[in-house]
Short mmCIF file of C-alpha atoms and ligand atoms in Angstrom, two decimals:
data_model
loop_
_atom_site.label_atom_id
_atom_site.label_comp_id
_atom_site.label_asym_id
_atom_site.label_seq_id
_atom_site.Cartn_x
_atom_site.Cartn_y
_atom_site.Cartn_z
CA MET A 1 0.00 0.00 0.00
CA GLY A 2 2.77 2.40 1.08
CA ASN A 3 4.80 1.40 -1.96
CA ASN A 4 1.91 1.94 -4.27
CA LEU A 5 1.37 5.38 -2.85
CA GLU A 6 4.98 6.24 -3.40
CA LYS A 7 4.84 4.95 -6.94
CA ASN A 8 1.74 7.00 -7.62
CA GLN A 9 3.38 10.11 -6.32
CA ASN A 10 6.42 9.50 -8.48
CA ILE A 11 4.30 9.10 -11.55
CA LYS A 12 2.45 12.29 -10.72
CA SER A 13 5.55 14.35 -10.11
CA SER A 14 7.21 13.18 -13.31
CA ARG A 15 3.99 14.11 -15.15
CA GLY A 16 4.15 17.70 -13.94
CA ASN A 17 4.02 17.93 -10.15
CA TRP A 18 0.32 17.77 -9.65
CA THR A 19 0.73 17.55 -5.86
CA GLY A 20 2.88 20.66 -5.72
CA HIS A 21 0.50 22.53 -7.92
CA LEU A 22 -2.52 21.64 -5.83
CA GLY A 23 -0.50 22.71 -2.80
CA PHE A 24 -0.07 26.19 -4.21
CA ILE A 25 -3.71 26.55 -5.23
CA LEU A 26 -4.83 25.43 -1.77
CA ALA A 27 -2.45 27.74 0.03
CA ALA A 28 -3.44 30.72 -2.12
CA ALA A 29 -7.15 29.89 -1.99
CA GLY A 30 -6.75 29.28 1.74
CA SER A 31 -5.38 32.79 2.12
CA ALA A 32 -8.07 34.34 -0.07
CA ILE A 33 -11.06 32.45 1.34
CA GLY A 34 -11.68 33.48 4.91
CA LEU A 35 -13.74 35.75 7.10
CA GLY A 36 -13.76 38.18 4.18
CA ASN A 37 -16.05 35.86 2.23
CA ILE A 38 -18.39 34.53 4.88
CA TRP A 39 -18.46 37.26 7.51
CA LYS A 40 -17.50 40.49 5.78
CA PHE A 41 -18.92 40.24 2.26
CA PRO A 42 -22.50 39.60 3.40
CA TYR A 43 -22.45 42.28 6.06
CA ILE A 44 -20.97 45.06 3.94
CA THR A 45 -23.32 44.13 1.11
CA GLY A 46 -26.14 44.52 3.64
CA ASP A 47 -24.78 47.84 4.88
CA TYR A 48 -24.28 49.29 1.39
CA GLY A 49 -27.64 48.27 -0.01
CA GLY A 50 -27.15 45.06 -2.05
CA GLY A 51 -27.06 44.55 -5.85
CA ALA A 52 -25.32 47.70 -7.04
CA PHE A 53 -22.58 47.20 -4.47
CA VAL A 54 -22.18 43.55 -5.54
CA LEU A 55 -21.91 44.60 -9.17
CA VAL A 56 -19.18 47.16 -8.46
CA TYR A 57 -17.37 44.56 -6.36
CA LEU A 58 -17.50 42.01 -9.21
CA ILE A 59 -16.20 44.60 -11.69
CA CYS A 60 -13.36 45.42 -9.28
CA VAL A 61 -12.47 41.73 -9.02
CA VAL A 62 -12.15 41.46 -12.79
CA ILE A 63 -10.47 44.71 -13.79
CA VAL A 64 -8.44 45.35 -10.66
CA GLY A 65 -8.14 42.15 -8.62
CA LEU A 66 -7.22 39.66 -11.31
CA PRO A 67 -4.51 41.75 -13.05
CA LEU A 68 -3.04 42.60 -9.66
CA MET A 69 -2.99 39.03 -8.47
CA ILE A 70 -1.07 38.13 -11.62
CA ALA A 71 1.31 41.06 -10.99
CA GLU A 72 1.97 40.05 -7.38
CA LEU A 73 2.63 36.43 -8.34
CA MET A 74 5.01 37.58 -11.10
CA ILE A 75 7.01 39.80 -8.72
CA GLY A 76 7.08 37.09 -6.06
CA ARG A 77 8.08 34.23 -8.30
CA HIS A 78 10.71 36.23 -10.13
CA SER A 79 12.36 37.65 -7.03
CA GLN A 80 11.87 34.65 -4.72
CA LYS A 81 11.72 37.15 -1.84
CA ASN A 82 9.56 38.76 0.85
CA PRO A 83 7.62 41.92 -0.09
CA VAL A 84 10.41 44.38 0.80
CA GLY A 85 13.28 42.24 -0.52
CA ALA A 86 11.41 41.64 -3.78
CA PHE A 87 11.40 45.30 -4.79
CA ARG A 88 15.05 45.63 -3.75
CA LYS A 89 16.05 42.63 -5.83
CA LEU A 90 14.05 43.56 -8.93
CA HIS A 91 15.10 47.23 -8.86
CA TYR A 92 18.05 48.20 -6.59
CA GLN A 93 18.89 47.99 -2.90
CA LYS A 94 17.73 51.46 -1.86
CA THR A 95 14.82 51.73 -4.27
CA PRO A 96 11.89 53.88 -3.09
CA TRP A 97 9.55 51.14 -4.39
CA GLN A 98 10.36 49.11 -1.27
CA ILE A 99 7.88 51.42 0.50
CA THR A 100 5.25 49.22 -1.13
CA GLY A 101 6.60 46.27 0.81
CA TRP A 102 6.72 48.24 4.05
CA LEU A 103 3.17 49.38 3.61
CA GLY A 104 2.21 45.73 3.05
CA ILE A 105 3.89 44.61 6.25
CA ALA A 106 2.11 47.35 8.20
CA SER A 107 -1.21 46.32 6.61
CA GLY A 108 -0.65 42.66 7.49
CA PHE A 109 0.10 43.64 11.07
CA LEU A 110 -3.01 45.76 11.50
CA ILE A 111 -5.37 43.43 9.61
CA LEU A 112 -4.33 40.39 11.63
CA SER A 113 -4.84 42.32 14.87
CA PHE A 114 -8.58 42.73 14.27
CA TYR A 115 -9.02 39.62 12.11
CA SER A 116 -8.01 37.49 15.08
CA VAL A 117 -10.73 39.07 17.22
CA VAL A 118 -13.45 38.13 14.73
CA ALA A 119 -11.94 34.68 14.24
CA GLY A 120 -12.07 34.38 18.03
CA TRP A 121 -15.84 34.95 17.88
CA ALA A 122 -16.08 32.10 15.36
CA LEU A 123 -14.11 29.92 17.75
CA ALA A 124 -16.39 30.87 20.64
CA TYR A 125 -19.39 29.92 18.50
CA ILE A 126 -18.06 26.38 18.05
CA PHE A 127 -18.56 25.92 21.77
CA LYS A 128 -21.84 27.78 21.86
CA SER A 129 -23.09 25.44 19.09
CA LEU A 130 -22.10 22.41 21.09
CA VAL A 131 -24.41 23.54 23.85
CA GLY A 132 -26.96 24.47 21.20
CA PHE A 133 -28.91 27.62 20.39
CA SER A 134 -32.37 27.96 21.79
CA GLY A 135 -35.05 30.49 22.68
CA THR A 136 -36.47 33.33 20.63
CA SER A 137 -34.51 34.90 17.80
CA GLN A 138 -34.05 38.01 19.98
CA HIS A 139 -32.53 35.89 22.69
CA ILE A 140 -30.14 34.20 20.26
CA GLN A 141 -29.08 37.54 18.82
CA GLY A 142 -28.54 38.85 22.34
CA GLU A 143 -25.91 36.18 22.93
CA PHE A 144 -23.69 37.77 20.32
CA ILE A 145 -24.03 41.20 21.89
CA ALA A 146 -23.12 39.63 25.24
CA LEU A 147 -19.96 38.08 23.79
CA VAL A 148 -18.80 41.26 22.13
CA THR A 149 -19.49 43.54 25.02
CA HIS A 150 -17.80 41.22 27.48
CA PRO A 151 -14.12 42.21 27.11
CA SER A 152 -12.69 39.22 28.97
CA ALA A 153 -14.56 36.76 26.72
CA SER A 154 -13.47 38.48 23.51
CA ILE A 155 -9.88 38.79 24.71
CA TRP A 156 -9.81 35.13 25.73
CA TRP A 157 -10.93 33.87 22.30
CA HIS A 158 -8.58 36.31 20.56
CA THR A 159 -5.76 34.86 22.71
CA VAL A 160 -6.62 31.30 21.72
CA PHE A 161 -6.83 32.14 18.03
CA MET A 162 -3.56 34.09 17.97
CA ALA A 163 -1.83 31.25 19.85
CA LEU A 164 -3.00 28.78 17.18
CA THR A 165 -1.83 31.06 14.37
CA ILE A 166 1.57 31.59 15.99
CA ALA A 167 2.02 27.87 16.66
CA ILE A 168 1.33 26.97 13.04
CA VAL A 169 3.58 29.66 11.60
CA ILE A 170 6.40 28.55 13.93
CA GLY A 171 5.92 24.90 13.07
CA GLY A 172 6.03 25.42 9.31
CA VAL A 173 2.95 25.97 7.29
CA GLN A 174 3.31 23.56 4.42
CA LYS A 175 2.67 20.10 5.73
CA GLY A 176 0.01 20.52 8.37
CA ILE A 177 -2.00 23.21 6.70
CA GLU A 178 -1.81 21.77 3.21
CA ARG A 179 -2.92 18.39 4.39
CA TRP A 180 -5.84 19.77 6.37
CA SER A 181 -6.80 22.18 3.60
CA LYS A 182 -7.44 19.30 1.24
CA ILE A 183 -10.14 17.96 3.53
CA LEU A 184 -11.51 21.09 5.14
CA MET A 185 -11.79 23.45 2.18
CA PRO A 186 -14.02 21.05 0.21
CA ALA A 187 -15.99 20.41 3.41
CA LEU A 188 -16.56 24.16 3.83
CA PHE A 189 -17.79 24.29 0.25
CA LEU A 190 -20.26 21.45 0.80
CA ILE A 191 -21.69 22.92 4.00
CA LEU A 192 -22.08 26.32 2.36
CA LEU A 193 -23.75 24.65 -0.61
CA GLY A 194 -26.14 22.92 1.76
CA LEU A 195 -26.94 26.15 3.58
CA MET A 196 -27.45 27.97 0.29
CA LEU A 197 -29.82 25.34 -1.09
CA TYR A 198 -31.70 25.32 2.20
CA GLY A 199 -32.02 29.09 2.03
CA LEU A 200 -33.17 29.02 -1.58
CA PHE A 201 -35.67 26.18 -1.43
CA PHE A 202 -36.79 25.80 2.16
CA THR A 203 -37.23 29.35 3.35
CA HIS A 204 -39.49 32.15 2.15
CA GLY A 205 -36.49 34.44 1.73
CA GLY A 206 -34.71 32.85 -1.26
CA ILE A 207 -36.14 35.00 -4.03
CA GLN A 208 -35.80 38.15 -1.99
CA ALA A 209 -32.18 37.26 -1.28
CA LEU A 210 -31.42 36.78 -4.98
CA THR A 211 -33.13 40.06 -5.81
CA PHE A 212 -31.28 41.87 -3.05
CA LEU A 213 -27.89 40.52 -4.18
CA PHE A 214 -28.22 40.58 -7.95
CA LYS A 215 -30.65 43.35 -8.87
CA PRO A 216 -28.71 46.58 -8.78
CA ASP A 217 -30.38 49.70 -7.45
CA PHE A 218 -27.91 52.48 -8.16
CA HIS A 219 -29.72 54.97 -5.94
CA LYS A 220 -28.40 53.02 -3.00
CA LEU A 221 -24.77 53.23 -4.10
CA SER A 222 -22.74 55.90 -2.29
CA ALA A 223 -19.19 57.11 -2.94
CA GLU A 224 -18.18 55.30 0.21
CA GLY A 225 -19.93 52.14 -0.99
CA MET A 226 -17.84 52.19 -4.17
CA LEU A 227 -14.63 52.65 -2.23
CA SER A 228 -15.62 49.78 0.04
CA ALA A 229 -16.38 47.52 -2.93
CA LEU A 230 -12.88 48.16 -4.26
CA GLY A 231 -11.33 47.76 -0.83
CA HIS A 232 -13.18 44.51 -0.37
CA ALA A 233 -11.91 43.15 -3.70
CA PHE A 234 -8.40 43.68 -2.31
CA PHE A 235 -9.22 42.26 1.10
CA THR A 236 -10.99 39.15 -0.10
CA LEU A 237 -8.32 38.26 -2.68
CA SER A 238 -5.51 38.97 -0.19
CA LEU A 239 -4.07 41.67 -2.45
CA GLY A 240 -2.21 44.91 -1.93
CA MET A 241 -0.08 43.77 0.99
CA GLY A 242 2.29 41.23 -0.47
CA ALA A 243 0.57 38.03 0.68
CA MET A 244 0.18 36.74 -2.88
CA LEU A 245 3.64 38.06 -3.65
CA THR A 246 5.05 35.96 -0.81
CA TYR A 247 3.08 32.87 -1.88
CA GLY A 248 4.19 33.46 -5.46
CA SER A 249 7.78 33.31 -4.27
CA TYR A 250 7.22 29.65 -3.35
CA MET A 251 5.67 28.82 -6.72
CA ARG A 252 7.37 26.63 -9.27
CA LYS A 253 8.47 27.98 -12.64
CA ASN A 254 6.48 25.54 -14.74
CA GLU A 255 3.07 26.60 -13.45
CA SER A 256 0.89 29.11 -15.23
CA ILE A 257 0.46 32.22 -13.12
CA VAL A 258 -2.50 33.42 -15.16
CA ARG A 259 -4.41 30.15 -14.90
CA ASP A 260 -3.79 29.89 -11.16
CA ALA A 261 -4.80 33.50 -10.52
CA ILE A 262 -8.05 32.93 -12.41
CA THR A 263 -8.77 29.74 -10.45
CA VAL A 264 -8.18 31.38 -7.08
CA SER A 265 -10.27 34.45 -7.96
CA ILE A 266 -13.19 32.34 -9.16
CA LEU A 267 -13.15 30.08 -6.10
CA ASP A 268 -13.06 33.10 -3.82
CA THR A 269 -15.91 34.88 -5.57
CA VAL A 270 -18.13 31.82 -5.73
CA ILE A 271 -17.74 31.17 -2.00
CA ALA A 272 -18.63 34.78 -1.16
CA LEU A 273 -21.75 34.75 -3.34
CA MET A 274 -22.86 31.42 -1.90
CA ALA A 275 -22.46 32.78 1.62
CA GLY A 276 -24.44 35.85 0.59
CA VAL A 277 -27.36 33.81 -0.75
CA ALA A 278 -27.39 31.51 2.30
CA ILE A 279 -27.38 34.32 4.80
CA PHE A 280 -29.76 36.76 3.14
CA SER A 281 -32.36 34.04 2.56
CA LEU A 282 -32.50 33.62 6.31
CA VAL A 283 -32.39 37.34 7.01
CA PHE A 284 -35.47 37.87 4.83
CA HIS A 285 -37.19 34.71 5.98
CA TYR A 286 -37.07 35.88 9.57
CA GLY A 287 -37.92 39.46 8.64
CA MET A 288 -34.59 40.82 9.86
CA LYS A 289 -32.82 43.86 8.42
CA PRO A 290 -29.91 43.26 6.02
CA GLY A 291 -27.74 46.09 7.37
CA GLN A 292 -26.64 44.61 10.68
CA SER A 293 -22.98 45.37 10.39
CA VAL A 294 -20.36 43.13 12.00
CA GLY A 295 -22.90 40.96 13.84
CA LEU A 296 -24.75 39.75 10.73
CA ILE A 297 -23.66 36.11 10.53
CA PHE A 298 -23.35 35.65 14.27
CA LYS A 299 -26.91 36.80 14.77
CA THR A 300 -28.76 35.30 11.79
CA LEU A 301 -27.26 31.87 11.25
CA PRO A 302 -27.70 30.74 14.86
CA VAL A 303 -31.44 31.36 14.52
CA LEU A 304 -31.51 28.66 11.84
CA PHE A 305 -29.06 26.51 13.76
CA ALA A 306 -31.50 26.50 16.68
CA GLN A 307 -33.67 24.30 14.46
CA THR A 308 -31.04 22.21 12.73
CA GLY A 309 -29.09 21.43 15.89
CA PRO A 310 -25.36 21.02 16.48
CA LEU A 311 -24.90 18.60 13.60
CA ILE A 312 -24.77 21.50 11.16
CA SER A 313 -23.72 24.36 13.38
CA VAL A 314 -20.64 22.76 14.95
CA PRO A 315 -19.03 21.83 11.59
CA PHE A 316 -19.97 25.24 10.20
CA PHE A 317 -18.13 27.19 12.89
CA ILE A 318 -15.20 24.77 12.84
CA LEU A 319 -14.85 25.35 9.12
CA LEU A 320 -15.26 29.10 9.47
CA THR A 321 -12.50 29.11 12.07
CA PHE A 322 -10.36 26.99 9.81
CA ALA A 323 -10.91 29.29 6.84
CA ALA A 324 -9.92 32.19 9.09
CA LEU A 325 -6.83 30.32 10.24
CA THR A 326 -5.48 29.69 6.73
CA SER A 327 -5.89 33.42 6.03
CA ALA A 328 -4.40 34.50 9.36
CA ILE A 329 -1.34 32.38 8.68
CA SER A 330 -0.71 34.19 5.42
CA LEU A 331 -1.08 37.55 7.16
CA LEU A 332 1.47 36.61 9.82
CA GLU A 333 3.76 34.97 7.27
CA VAL A 334 4.13 38.26 5.35
CA VAL A 335 5.21 40.13 8.48
CA VAL A 336 7.48 37.36 9.74
CA SER A 337 9.16 36.58 6.40
CA TYR A 338 10.59 40.11 6.24
CA PHE A 339 12.34 39.74 9.61
CA ILE A 340 13.64 36.27 8.74
CA ASP A 341 14.95 37.22 5.28
CA GLU A 342 16.21 40.72 5.79
CA LYS A 343 17.08 40.85 9.49
CA ASN A 344 18.30 37.28 9.84
CA TRP A 345 16.03 36.57 12.79
CA SER A 346 15.18 32.93 13.48
CA ARG A 347 11.66 31.87 12.55
CA VAL A 348 10.79 31.23 16.19
CA LYS A 349 12.03 34.63 17.36
CA ALA A 350 10.36 36.55 14.52
CA THR A 351 7.04 34.76 14.95
CA LEU A 352 6.93 35.13 18.73
CA ILE A 353 7.91 38.80 18.81
CA LEU A 354 5.72 39.95 15.92
CA GLY A 355 2.85 37.62 16.74
CA GLY A 356 3.01 38.93 20.30
CA ALA A 357 2.95 42.55 19.18
CA ILE A 358 0.00 41.86 16.87
CA TYR A 359 -1.78 40.10 19.71
CA LEU A 360 -1.37 43.10 22.01
CA THR A 361 -2.58 45.49 19.31
CA GLY A 362 -5.60 43.20 18.80
CA ILE A 363 -6.72 43.80 22.38
CA LEU A 364 -7.69 47.31 21.30
CA SER A 365 -10.18 45.74 18.87
CA ALA A 366 -11.35 43.10 21.33
CA VAL A 367 -12.61 45.68 23.78
CA SER A 368 -15.53 47.10 21.89
CA MET A 369 -16.30 49.63 24.60
CA TRP A 370 -13.10 51.52 23.81
CA THR A 371 -14.16 53.95 21.16
CA ILE A 372 -12.69 57.11 19.72
CA SER A 373 -14.14 59.72 17.48
CA PHE A 374 -13.33 58.83 13.87
CA ARG A 375 -14.83 60.44 10.78
CA GLY A 376 -17.42 62.21 12.89
CA LYS A 377 -18.63 59.11 14.82
CA GLN A 378 -17.65 57.31 18.02
CA GLN A 379 -16.18 54.03 16.74
CA GLY A 380 -14.37 50.99 18.07
CA PHE A 381 -10.84 50.11 16.95
CA LEU A 382 -12.00 47.03 15.02
CA ASP A 383 -14.04 49.16 12.65
CA ILE A 384 -11.39 51.86 12.41
CA PHE A 385 -8.50 49.49 11.64
CA ASP A 386 -10.68 47.64 9.15
CA PHE A 387 -11.71 50.86 7.43
CA ILE A 388 -8.20 52.29 7.12
CA THR A 389 -6.50 49.09 5.97
CA THR A 390 -9.19 47.90 3.58
CA ASN A 391 -10.13 51.20 2.03
CA TYR A 392 -6.78 52.97 1.90
CA MET A 393 -3.71 50.89 2.74
CA LEU A 394 -4.51 47.88 0.51
CA PRO A 395 -5.63 49.94 -2.52
CA ILE A 396 -2.54 52.19 -2.26
CA GLY A 397 -0.28 49.14 -1.88
CA GLY A 398 -2.01 47.58 -4.89
CA LEU A 399 -1.68 50.76 -6.95
CA LEU A 400 2.09 50.91 -6.30
CA THR A 401 2.51 47.19 -7.10
CA CYS A 402 0.61 47.65 -10.32
CA LEU A 403 2.66 50.69 -11.40
CA PHE A 404 5.90 48.92 -10.54
CA THR A 405 5.01 45.86 -12.60
CA ALA A 406 3.76 47.89 -15.54
CA TRP A 407 6.42 50.58 -15.78
CA VAL A 408 9.51 49.56 -13.80
CA MET A 409 9.92 45.78 -13.86
CA LYS A 410 12.15 44.65 -16.75
CA GLU A 411 10.30 43.44 -19.81
CA ALA A 412 12.44 40.31 -20.08
CA ASN A 413 11.52 39.34 -16.51
CA LYS A 414 7.82 39.79 -17.16
CA ILE A 415 7.96 37.74 -20.34
CA GLU A 416 9.79 35.00 -18.48
CA GLU A 417 7.01 34.84 -15.88
CA LEU A 418 4.15 34.90 -18.36
CA GLY A 419 5.75 32.50 -20.80
CA SER A 420 5.37 34.51 -24.02
CA LYS A 421 5.06 37.98 -25.44
CA GLY A 422 1.79 37.25 -27.16
CA PHE A 423 -1.70 38.60 -26.86
CA LEU A 424 -1.99 37.70 -23.18
CA TYR A 425 1.16 39.60 -22.30
CA LYS A 426 0.16 42.68 -24.24
CA GLY A 427 -3.36 42.67 -22.81
CA LEU A 428 -2.15 42.30 -19.25
CA ILE A 429 0.46 45.06 -19.53
CA PHE A 430 -2.13 47.35 -21.10
CA PHE A 431 -4.45 46.72 -18.15
CA LEU A 432 -1.69 47.19 -15.59
CA ARG A 433 -0.50 50.40 -17.26
CA TYR A 434 -3.78 52.16 -17.89
CA ILE A 435 -6.98 50.49 -16.74
CA THR A 436 -6.18 49.08 -13.29
CA PRO A 437 -4.30 52.11 -11.83
CA ILE A 438 -6.81 54.60 -13.17
CA ALA A 439 -9.71 52.56 -11.78
CA VAL A 440 -8.04 52.33 -8.36
CA LEU A 441 -7.21 56.02 -8.33
CA LEU A 442 -10.72 57.04 -9.34
CA VAL A 443 -12.28 54.92 -6.62
CA ILE A 444 -9.90 56.23 -3.93
CA LEU A 445 -10.57 59.85 -4.95
CA ASN A 446 -14.28 59.12 -5.04
CA GLY A 447 -14.15 57.71 -1.53
CA LEU A 448 -12.41 60.89 -0.42
CA LYS A 449 -15.16 62.83 -2.22
CA LEU A 450 -12.54 64.59 -4.33
CA LEU A 451 -13.76 63.95 -7.88
CA PRO A 452 -14.66 67.28 -9.46
CA PHE A 453 -17.35 65.84 -11.76
CA VAL A 454 -19.38 64.08 -9.03
CA ASP A 455 -22.00 65.80 -6.94
CA TYR A 456 -21.39 64.66 -3.32
CA LYS A 457 -24.53 65.73 -1.51
N1 LIG B 501 -8.47 37.27 2.13
C1 LIG B 501 -8.76 37.07 3.52
C2 LIG B 501 -10.27 36.97 3.71
O1 LIG B 501 -11.02 37.21 2.77
O2 LIG B 501 -10.70 36.67 4.81
C3 LIG B 501 -8.16 38.15 4.39
C4 LIG B 501 -6.75 38.49 4.06
C5 LIG B 501 -5.77 37.50 4.13
C6 LIG B 501 -6.44 39.74 3.60
C7 LIG B 501 -4.49 37.79 3.73
C8 LIG B 501 -5.16 40.06 3.22
C9 LIG B 501 -4.20 39.06 3.28
F1 LIG B 501 -3.00 39.32 2.91
#
């Protein structure tokens, strides 16, 4: 049996390294698919009014996200470096373009600090599901409020989640995570599929959910909504902070960057839309409001789970936590890889010190009562860090990466990464030179309400 397995693997690797290729797709999809798809996409879609927001988000994925993912993978694979080292290697040691890498490391640090708090809620809900949800829907929704407003509970679950992330990054990501990904990612897909079909065919909210998600009403689309749709395209595809660049640096030369980028983007988008349909069907079925901000999935899904029992809810929250973990690892890996490569720190030292610092910063987000005035409102740190990183830091990081690839990176290097100088190459460079940066810039200026030809009233 063991021998056969070995033989099989040999045959596969001599036929083109199928195992290695799947490993990359899983790692990259693992980074992309996370809380962004199941927690964030539905709630921001609810907050920004549905269909028109979804449409702008889908356009951003195609004209901004996909070209940028290809660009990050090209830079990573060609340089074989971390996000700062990559720009130094492909340009020169003191190049100002390394700021892009620095910005990415800062983004990874801040994103992980609040991401871990939300992932901690998912972890807490595994245990809540074991006990089971019961009572009226108000009562079930109240449990979430109790968790969030109870600082010691939130900090405890944040601690557990960060400890898991740190342990995995110290222990080496490849083996454990890759092996588990192969089982758990498909399982997540199946459970989501089940929840979506349930929502569509067994609740009264299915049609309303589809209408809400796919019928655009442009009156509901604000300048801020457009900026958030762009920001979310970055967040959900793990772009603009060097995560895909870092993963690209582990990619083999004989794999097609374009094909892999398309695969990862499609998987990520499909999962988000499925989560949207599943959740909004329930929201409408129970007559709830779609704009419930960060609490959306933690308040609506448990109402259904009260009927289905732990058999569905426990696996769901385990898988959600797992999806968050594979993303959190990539966030920490970006920060840590810089200190290992460029500062010669050991992996253990870099992971403990930076993971520890991120953990402490995360406490700010875990205590929801701590608020400061931000953009004219009292807001908690979770929302503020999320807003700044998603809407500004990632798009600016992405814009710089795109300009670097289009205008600065040597043509010979780009051709080597894409395999030929044909139609694909020309089309991609055209996008990266003109379409993608202009789209990003327009959306950022729109979010700042600075476009002269728009009436911001
Ligand atoms: N893409 C992840 C999600 O959708 O949950 C979040 C994320 C991971 C963002 C890694 C950025 C990143 F580099």
